[in-house]
Coordinates of C-alpha atoms in Angstrom, one line a residue:
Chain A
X1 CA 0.0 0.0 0.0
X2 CA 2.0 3.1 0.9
X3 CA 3.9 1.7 4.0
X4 CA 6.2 4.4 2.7
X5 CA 4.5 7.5 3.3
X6 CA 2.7 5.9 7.1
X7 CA 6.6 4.9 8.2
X8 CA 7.4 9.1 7.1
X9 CA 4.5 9.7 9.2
X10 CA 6.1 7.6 12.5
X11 CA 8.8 8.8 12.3
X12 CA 7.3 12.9 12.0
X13 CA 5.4 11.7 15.0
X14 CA 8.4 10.6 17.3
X15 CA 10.5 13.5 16.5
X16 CA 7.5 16.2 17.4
X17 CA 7.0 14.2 20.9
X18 CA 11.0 14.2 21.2
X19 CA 10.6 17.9 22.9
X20 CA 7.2 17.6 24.8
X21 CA 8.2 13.8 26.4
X22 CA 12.1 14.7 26.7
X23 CA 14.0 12.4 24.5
X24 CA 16.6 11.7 22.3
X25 CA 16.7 8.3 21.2
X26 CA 13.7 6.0 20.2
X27 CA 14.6 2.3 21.2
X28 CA 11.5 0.6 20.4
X29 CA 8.2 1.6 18.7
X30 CA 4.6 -0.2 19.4
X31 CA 1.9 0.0 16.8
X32 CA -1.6 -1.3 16.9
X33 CA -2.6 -2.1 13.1
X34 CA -5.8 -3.5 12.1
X35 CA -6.5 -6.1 9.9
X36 CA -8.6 -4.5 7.9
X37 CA -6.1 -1.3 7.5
X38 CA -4.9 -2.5 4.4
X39 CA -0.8 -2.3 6.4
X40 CA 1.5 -4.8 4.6
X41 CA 3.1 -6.0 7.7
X42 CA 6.4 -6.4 6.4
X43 CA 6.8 -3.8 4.3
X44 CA 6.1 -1.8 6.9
X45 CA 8.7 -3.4 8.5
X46 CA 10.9 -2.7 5.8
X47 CA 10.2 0.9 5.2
X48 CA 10.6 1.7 9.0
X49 CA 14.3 0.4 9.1
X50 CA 14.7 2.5 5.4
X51 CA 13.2 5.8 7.1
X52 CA 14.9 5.8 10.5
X53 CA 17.7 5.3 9.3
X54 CA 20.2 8.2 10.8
X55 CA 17.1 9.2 12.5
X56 CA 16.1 9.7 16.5
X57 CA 14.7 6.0 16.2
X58 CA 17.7 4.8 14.2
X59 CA 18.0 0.9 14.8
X60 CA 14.7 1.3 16.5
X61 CA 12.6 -2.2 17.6
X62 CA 9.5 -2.6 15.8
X63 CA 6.8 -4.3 17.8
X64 CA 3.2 -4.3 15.8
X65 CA 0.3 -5.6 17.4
X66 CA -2.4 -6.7 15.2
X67 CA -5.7 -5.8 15.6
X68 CA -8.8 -8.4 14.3
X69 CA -11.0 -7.3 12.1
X70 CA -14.5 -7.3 13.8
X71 CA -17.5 -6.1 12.1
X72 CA -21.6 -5.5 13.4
X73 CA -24.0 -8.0 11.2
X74 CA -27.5 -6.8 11.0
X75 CA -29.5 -9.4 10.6
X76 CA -27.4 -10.9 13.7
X77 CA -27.6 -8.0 15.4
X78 CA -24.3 -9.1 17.2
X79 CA -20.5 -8.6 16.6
X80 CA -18.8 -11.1 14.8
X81 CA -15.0 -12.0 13.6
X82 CA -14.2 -10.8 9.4
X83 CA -10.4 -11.3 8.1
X84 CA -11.4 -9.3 5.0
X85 CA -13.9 -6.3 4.2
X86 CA -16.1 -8.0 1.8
X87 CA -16.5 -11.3 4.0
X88 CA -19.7 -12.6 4.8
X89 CA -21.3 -12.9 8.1
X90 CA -20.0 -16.2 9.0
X91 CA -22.9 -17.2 10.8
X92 CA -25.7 -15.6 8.7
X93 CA -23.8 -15.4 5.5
X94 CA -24.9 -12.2 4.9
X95 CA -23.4 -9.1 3.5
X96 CA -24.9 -6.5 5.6
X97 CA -22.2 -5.9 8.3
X98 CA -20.8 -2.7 9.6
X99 CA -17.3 -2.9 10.3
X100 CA -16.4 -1.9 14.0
X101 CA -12.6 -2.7 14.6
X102 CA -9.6 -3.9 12.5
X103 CA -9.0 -0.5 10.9
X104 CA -6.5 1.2 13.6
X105 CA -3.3 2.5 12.6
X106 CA -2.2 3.9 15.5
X107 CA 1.3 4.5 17.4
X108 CA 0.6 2.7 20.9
X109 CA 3.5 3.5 22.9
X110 CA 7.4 4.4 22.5
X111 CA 10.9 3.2 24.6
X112 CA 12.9 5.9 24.6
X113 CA 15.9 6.8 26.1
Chain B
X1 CA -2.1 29.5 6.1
X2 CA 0.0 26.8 6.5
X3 CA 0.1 27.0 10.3
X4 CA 1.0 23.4 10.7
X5 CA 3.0 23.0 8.0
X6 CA 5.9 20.4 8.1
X7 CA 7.6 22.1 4.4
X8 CA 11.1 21.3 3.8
X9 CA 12.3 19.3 0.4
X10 CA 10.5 17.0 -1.5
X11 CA 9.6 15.5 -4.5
X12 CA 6.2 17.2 -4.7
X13 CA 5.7 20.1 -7.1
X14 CA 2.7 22.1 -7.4
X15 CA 2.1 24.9 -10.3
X16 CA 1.7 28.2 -9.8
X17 CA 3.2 30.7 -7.1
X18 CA 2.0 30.0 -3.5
X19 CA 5.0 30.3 -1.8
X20 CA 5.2 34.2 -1.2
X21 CA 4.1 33.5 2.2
X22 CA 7.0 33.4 5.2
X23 CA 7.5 30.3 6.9
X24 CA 9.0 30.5 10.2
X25 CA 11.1 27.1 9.8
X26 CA 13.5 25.7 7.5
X27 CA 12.5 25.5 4.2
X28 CA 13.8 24.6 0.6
X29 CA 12.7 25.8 -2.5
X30 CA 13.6 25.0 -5.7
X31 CA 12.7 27.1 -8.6
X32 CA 14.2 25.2 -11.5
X33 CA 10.7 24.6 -13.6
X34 CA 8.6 26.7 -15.7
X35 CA 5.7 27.0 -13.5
X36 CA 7.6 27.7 -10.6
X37 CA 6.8 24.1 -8.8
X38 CA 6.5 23.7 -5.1
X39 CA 8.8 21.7 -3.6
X40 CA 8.2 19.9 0.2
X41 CA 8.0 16.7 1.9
X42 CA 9.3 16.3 5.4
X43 CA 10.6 18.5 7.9
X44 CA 12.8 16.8 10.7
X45 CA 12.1 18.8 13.9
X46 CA 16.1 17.6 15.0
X47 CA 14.8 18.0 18.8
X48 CA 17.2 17.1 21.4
X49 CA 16.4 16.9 25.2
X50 CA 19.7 16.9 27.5
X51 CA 19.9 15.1 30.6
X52 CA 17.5 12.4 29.8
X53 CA 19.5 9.0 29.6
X54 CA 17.1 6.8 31.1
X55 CA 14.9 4.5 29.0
X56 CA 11.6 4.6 29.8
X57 CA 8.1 4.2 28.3
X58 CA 6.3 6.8 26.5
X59 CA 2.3 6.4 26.0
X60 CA 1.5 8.2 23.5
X61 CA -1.1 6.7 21.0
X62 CA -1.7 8.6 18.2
X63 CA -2.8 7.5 15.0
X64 CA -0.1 7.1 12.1
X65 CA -2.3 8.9 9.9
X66 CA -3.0 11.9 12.6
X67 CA -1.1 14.4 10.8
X68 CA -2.6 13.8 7.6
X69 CA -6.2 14.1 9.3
X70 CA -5.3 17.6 10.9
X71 CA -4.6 18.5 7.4
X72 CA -7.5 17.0 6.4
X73 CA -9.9 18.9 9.1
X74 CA -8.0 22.4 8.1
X75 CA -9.4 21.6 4.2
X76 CA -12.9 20.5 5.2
X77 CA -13.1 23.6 7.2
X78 CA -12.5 25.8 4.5
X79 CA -15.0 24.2 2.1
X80 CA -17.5 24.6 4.4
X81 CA -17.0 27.8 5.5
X82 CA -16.6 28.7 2.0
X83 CA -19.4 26.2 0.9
X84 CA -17.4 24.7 -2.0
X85 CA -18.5 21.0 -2.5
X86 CA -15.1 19.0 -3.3
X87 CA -14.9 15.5 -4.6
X88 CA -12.2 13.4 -4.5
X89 CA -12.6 11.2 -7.8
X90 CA -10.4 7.9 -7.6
X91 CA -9.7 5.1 -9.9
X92 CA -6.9 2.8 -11.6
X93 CA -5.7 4.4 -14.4
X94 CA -7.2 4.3 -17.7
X95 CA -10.7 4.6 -16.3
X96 CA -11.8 7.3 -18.0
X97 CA -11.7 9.7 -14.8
X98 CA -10.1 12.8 -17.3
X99 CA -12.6 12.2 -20.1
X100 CA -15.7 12.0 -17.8
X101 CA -14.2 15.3 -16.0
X102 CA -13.4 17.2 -19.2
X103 CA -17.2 16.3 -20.8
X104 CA -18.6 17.4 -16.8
X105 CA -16.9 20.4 -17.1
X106 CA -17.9 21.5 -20.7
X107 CA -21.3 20.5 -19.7
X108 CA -21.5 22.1 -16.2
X109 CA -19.6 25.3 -16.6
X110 CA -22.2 27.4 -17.6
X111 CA -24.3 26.6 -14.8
X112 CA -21.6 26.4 -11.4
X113 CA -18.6 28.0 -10.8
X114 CA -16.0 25.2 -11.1
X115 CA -12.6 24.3 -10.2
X116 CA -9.9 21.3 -11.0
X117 CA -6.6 19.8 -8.8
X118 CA -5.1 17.4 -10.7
X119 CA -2.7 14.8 -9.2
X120 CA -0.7 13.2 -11.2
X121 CA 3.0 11.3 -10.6
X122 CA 4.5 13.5 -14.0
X123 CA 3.7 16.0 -16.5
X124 CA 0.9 18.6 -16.1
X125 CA -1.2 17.1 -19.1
X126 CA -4.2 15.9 -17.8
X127 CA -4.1 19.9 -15.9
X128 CA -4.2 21.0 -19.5
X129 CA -6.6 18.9 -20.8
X130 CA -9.1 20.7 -18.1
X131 CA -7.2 24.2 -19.2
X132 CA -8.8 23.5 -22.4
X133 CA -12.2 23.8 -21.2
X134 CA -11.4 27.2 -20.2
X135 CA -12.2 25.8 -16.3
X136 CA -9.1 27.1 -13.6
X137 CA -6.9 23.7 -13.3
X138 CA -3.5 23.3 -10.9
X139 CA -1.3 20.4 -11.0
X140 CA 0.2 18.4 -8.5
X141 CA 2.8 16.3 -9.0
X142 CA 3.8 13.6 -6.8
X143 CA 7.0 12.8 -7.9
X144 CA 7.5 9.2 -6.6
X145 CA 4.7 9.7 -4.2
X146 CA 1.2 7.3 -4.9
X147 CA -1.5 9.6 -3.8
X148 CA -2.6 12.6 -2.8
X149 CA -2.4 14.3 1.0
X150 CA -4.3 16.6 2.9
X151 CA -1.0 18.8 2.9
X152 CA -0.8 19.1 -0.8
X153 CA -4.4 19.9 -1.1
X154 CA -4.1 22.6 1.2
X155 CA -1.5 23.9 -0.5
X156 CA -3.1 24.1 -4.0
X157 CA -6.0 26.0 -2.3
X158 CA -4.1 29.0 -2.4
X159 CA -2.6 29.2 -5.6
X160 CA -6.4 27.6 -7.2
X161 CA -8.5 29.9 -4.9
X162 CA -11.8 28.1 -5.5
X163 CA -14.6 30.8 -5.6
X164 CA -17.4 30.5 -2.9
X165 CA -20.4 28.2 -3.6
X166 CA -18.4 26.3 -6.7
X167 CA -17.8 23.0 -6.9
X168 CA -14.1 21.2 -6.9
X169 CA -12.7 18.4 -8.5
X170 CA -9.7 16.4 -7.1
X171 CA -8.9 14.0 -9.6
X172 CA -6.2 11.9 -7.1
X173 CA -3.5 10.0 -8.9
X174 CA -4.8 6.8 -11.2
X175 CA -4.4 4.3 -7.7
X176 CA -7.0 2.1 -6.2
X177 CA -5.2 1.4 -3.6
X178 CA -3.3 4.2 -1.6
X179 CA -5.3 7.0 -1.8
X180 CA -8.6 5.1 0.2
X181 CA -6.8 5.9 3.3
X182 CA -5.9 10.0 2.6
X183 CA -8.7 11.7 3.3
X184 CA -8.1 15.4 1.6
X185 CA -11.4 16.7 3.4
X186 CA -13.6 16.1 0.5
X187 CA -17.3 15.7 1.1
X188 CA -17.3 12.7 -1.1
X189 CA -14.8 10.2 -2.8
X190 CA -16.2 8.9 -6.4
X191 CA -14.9 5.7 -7.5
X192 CA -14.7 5.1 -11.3
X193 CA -14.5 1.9 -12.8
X194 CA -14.5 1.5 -16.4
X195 CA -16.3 -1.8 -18.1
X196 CA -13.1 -2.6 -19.8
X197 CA -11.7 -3.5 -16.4
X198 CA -12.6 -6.6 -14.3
X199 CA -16.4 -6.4 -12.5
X200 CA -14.4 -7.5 -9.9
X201 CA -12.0 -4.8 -8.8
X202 CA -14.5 -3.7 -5.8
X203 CA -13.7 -7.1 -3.9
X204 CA -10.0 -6.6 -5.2
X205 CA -9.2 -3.5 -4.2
X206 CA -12.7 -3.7 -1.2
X207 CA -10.9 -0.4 0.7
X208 CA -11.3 2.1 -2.0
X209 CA -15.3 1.2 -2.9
X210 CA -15.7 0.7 1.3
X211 CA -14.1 4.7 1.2
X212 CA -16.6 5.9 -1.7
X213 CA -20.0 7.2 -1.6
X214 CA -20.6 6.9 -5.1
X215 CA -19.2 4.4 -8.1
X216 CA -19.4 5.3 -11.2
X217 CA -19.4 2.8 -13.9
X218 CA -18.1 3.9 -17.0
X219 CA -17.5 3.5 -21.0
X220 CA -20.7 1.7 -20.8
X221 CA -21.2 2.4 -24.7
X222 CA -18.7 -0.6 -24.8
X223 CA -20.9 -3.2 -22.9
X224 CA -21.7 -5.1 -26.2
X225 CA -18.3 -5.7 -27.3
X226 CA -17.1 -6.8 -23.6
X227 CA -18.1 -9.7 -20.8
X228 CA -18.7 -7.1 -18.5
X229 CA -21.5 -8.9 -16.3
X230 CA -22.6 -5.3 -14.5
X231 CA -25.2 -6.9 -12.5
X232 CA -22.1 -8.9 -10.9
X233 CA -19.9 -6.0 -10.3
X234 CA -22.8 -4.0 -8.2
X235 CA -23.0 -7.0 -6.1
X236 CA -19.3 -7.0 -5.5
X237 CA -19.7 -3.5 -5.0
X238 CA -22.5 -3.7 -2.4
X239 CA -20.7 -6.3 -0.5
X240 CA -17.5 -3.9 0.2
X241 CA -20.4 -0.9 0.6
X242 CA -23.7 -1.7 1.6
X243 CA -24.8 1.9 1.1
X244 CA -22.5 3.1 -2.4
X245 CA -24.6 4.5 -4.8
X246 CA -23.7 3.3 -8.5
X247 CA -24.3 5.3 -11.6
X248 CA -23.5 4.0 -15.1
X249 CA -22.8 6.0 -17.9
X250 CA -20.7 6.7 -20.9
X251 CA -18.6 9.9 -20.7
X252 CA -18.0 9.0 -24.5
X253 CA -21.7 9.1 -26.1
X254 CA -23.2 11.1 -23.3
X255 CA -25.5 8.2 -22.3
X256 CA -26.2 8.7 -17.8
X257 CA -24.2 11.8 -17.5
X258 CA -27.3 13.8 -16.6
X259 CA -28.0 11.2 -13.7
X260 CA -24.2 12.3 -12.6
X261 CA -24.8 16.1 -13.2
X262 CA -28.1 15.5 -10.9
X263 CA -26.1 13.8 -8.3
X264 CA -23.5 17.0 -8.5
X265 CA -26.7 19.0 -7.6
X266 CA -28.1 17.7 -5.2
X267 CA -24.8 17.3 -2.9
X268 CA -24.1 20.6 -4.3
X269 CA -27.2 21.6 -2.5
X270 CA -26.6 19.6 0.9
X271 CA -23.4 22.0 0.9
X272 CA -25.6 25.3 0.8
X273 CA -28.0 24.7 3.4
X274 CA -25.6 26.4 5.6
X275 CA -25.5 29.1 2.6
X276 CA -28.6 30.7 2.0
X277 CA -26.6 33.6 0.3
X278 CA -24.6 31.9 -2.1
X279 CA -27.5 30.5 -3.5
X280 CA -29.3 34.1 -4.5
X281 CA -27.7 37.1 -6.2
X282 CA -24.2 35.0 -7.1
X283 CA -25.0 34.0 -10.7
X284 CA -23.8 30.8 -10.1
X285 CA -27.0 29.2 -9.4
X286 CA -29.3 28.6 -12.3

């Protein structure tokens, strides 16, 4: 997707925090990221080493927590498990669900030094 | 504007001159290029905080895509305060989305004050194709970049200067992938599809159509030379977006365009109920 441009945005985040949580060093970032947020794990992975590199976070751990993707069927009317947007109900089989979690992308905490 | 504004080097460029503005930080610009391009990307802040040696744990959850969303917020606020509907039209490329755009505008122009950002990776043709229509057009170029941001958008506002009460295109970059998760502060992202392509790109590519309020279907004057089964593609459609509305038409012979120019309308319309006085007296309003 553009794993690029979210790792860019990290790293923006971590150096704007650097003054306001008094730091100078990022050891190890921990993201939350959905299933359903469209994040190629590992090229996030990839891009994160590529845009830290001679940054704040430089060598930096990256921990990602993944998030299931959990969507509201209406004809249910209860919450059930979907690995993929367009998945069916898989008790109902039907189509009309409302997704309700799997689409964080969110920076969850920081070890910094 | 650009009170939050990260501007440093970059491969972006946009046309036109909005960088007469001072910026309080440090800033490259390079004015190699006809148009006089605008350059950003990045800006490291470089913060350092002495005395701190100890590693600890920071909380500080924030969303990845939080700085793109205050962007985002900045733009919205503007079209409504300056009640300009602004659509975000997306699609792979070779869908059409210039044609449909150039016919809208020739069609529309007499009628609503109009207004075109084009993003593109190169070149500022398809900005020029819409120049032809005698409609005000700005290109962006994203250099290597795969989408449009909130950032850029914000930017072309001052050079494009949409009047009050018109309407604004944002024809992202040709990408059915990327640009679902930049939101630019439109009021509406249009998916096109063309019949040419396979019925079923809404389950392949399900977070653009989930991100769209509207799909448009189009080249349908080619339906009888294609397997195109439409009924299927709605279906895959609906599946990713229970609520998407779908309009077919042919931006070639003409055929459904008025069903889009109706749907332009009537969100045009939602837009002014917070202004009564754009709608009388501005001569942009039939």
């Amino acid at each position: 997707m553009h794993e690029l441009s979210l790792c860019e945005s990290i790293l923006q985040v971590l150096e704007q925090n650097a003054q306001s949580q008094g730091y100078s060093q990022v050891k190890a970032v921990w993201l939350e990221i959905g299933q359903l947020s469209g994040v190629e794990l590992e090229a996030m992975r990839f891009g994160f080493e590529v845009v830290t590199r001679g940054s704040l976070a430089d060598g930096a751990r990256l921990e990602i927590v993944e998030l299931p993707g959990q969507a509201w069927c209406m004809k249910c009317a209860k919450t059930v498990q979907v690995k993929q947007r367009f998945d069916e109900c898989p008790d109902c089989g039907s189509y009309q669900l409302q997704v309700t979690g799997g689409e964080e992308m969110r920076i969850k905490e920081l070890e910094v030094d | 504007m650009c009170t939050v504004c990260g501007c440093g080097e970059g491969e972006t460029k946009i046309e036109g001159h909005a960088h007469e503005h001072d910026h309080d930080h440090p800033h490259h610009h390079d004015h190699d290029h006809e148009h006089g391009h605008h350059h950003y990307g990045e800006g490291p802040a470089h913060a350092h905080a002495p005395g701190m040696s100890q590693s600890r744990m920071v909380q500080i959850e924030q969303n990845i895509l939080g700085k793109n969303n205050e962007y985002a917020a900045a733009n919205r606020r503007f079209f409504s305060d300056h009640g300009i509907l602004a659509l975000n039209l997306v699609s792979s490329p070779g869908s059409g989305k210039t044609a449909l755009l150039t016919r809208t505008l020739d069609d529309l122009k007499g009628e609503l004050a109009l207004s075109v950002i084009e993003g593109d990776q190169q070149t500022a043709n398809d900005a020029e194709r819409i120049r032809a229509t005698g409609v005000n057009a700005l290109q962006i170029n994203t250099g290597k970049g795969c989408h449009l941001d909130g950032h850029m958008v914000g930017h072309a506002m001052q050079s494009l200067e949409p009047a009050d009460g018109s309407v604004l295109f944002i024809e992202n970059v040709g990408n059915l992938v990327c640009p679902a998760a930049f939101d630019l502060g439109e009021a509406h992202k249009v998916a096109i599809l063309s019949v040419t392509e396979g019925e079923d790109k809404p389950i392949k590519y399900p977070d653009m159509f989930h991100a769209s309020d509207l799909m448009i279907l189009n080249k349908t004057d080619l339906l009888p030379y294609l397997e195109f089964d439409v009924a299927k593609c709605i279906e895959y459609a609906r599946r990713v977006n229970p609520g998407i509305r779908i309009l077919q038409l042919s931006a070639k012979s003409g055929e459904g365009m008025e069903s889009w120019y109706q749907w332009i309308r009537a969100t045009r319309q939602i837009v002014m109920i917070d202004h009564p006085e754009l709608l009388t007296g501005s001569g942009i309003c039939a």
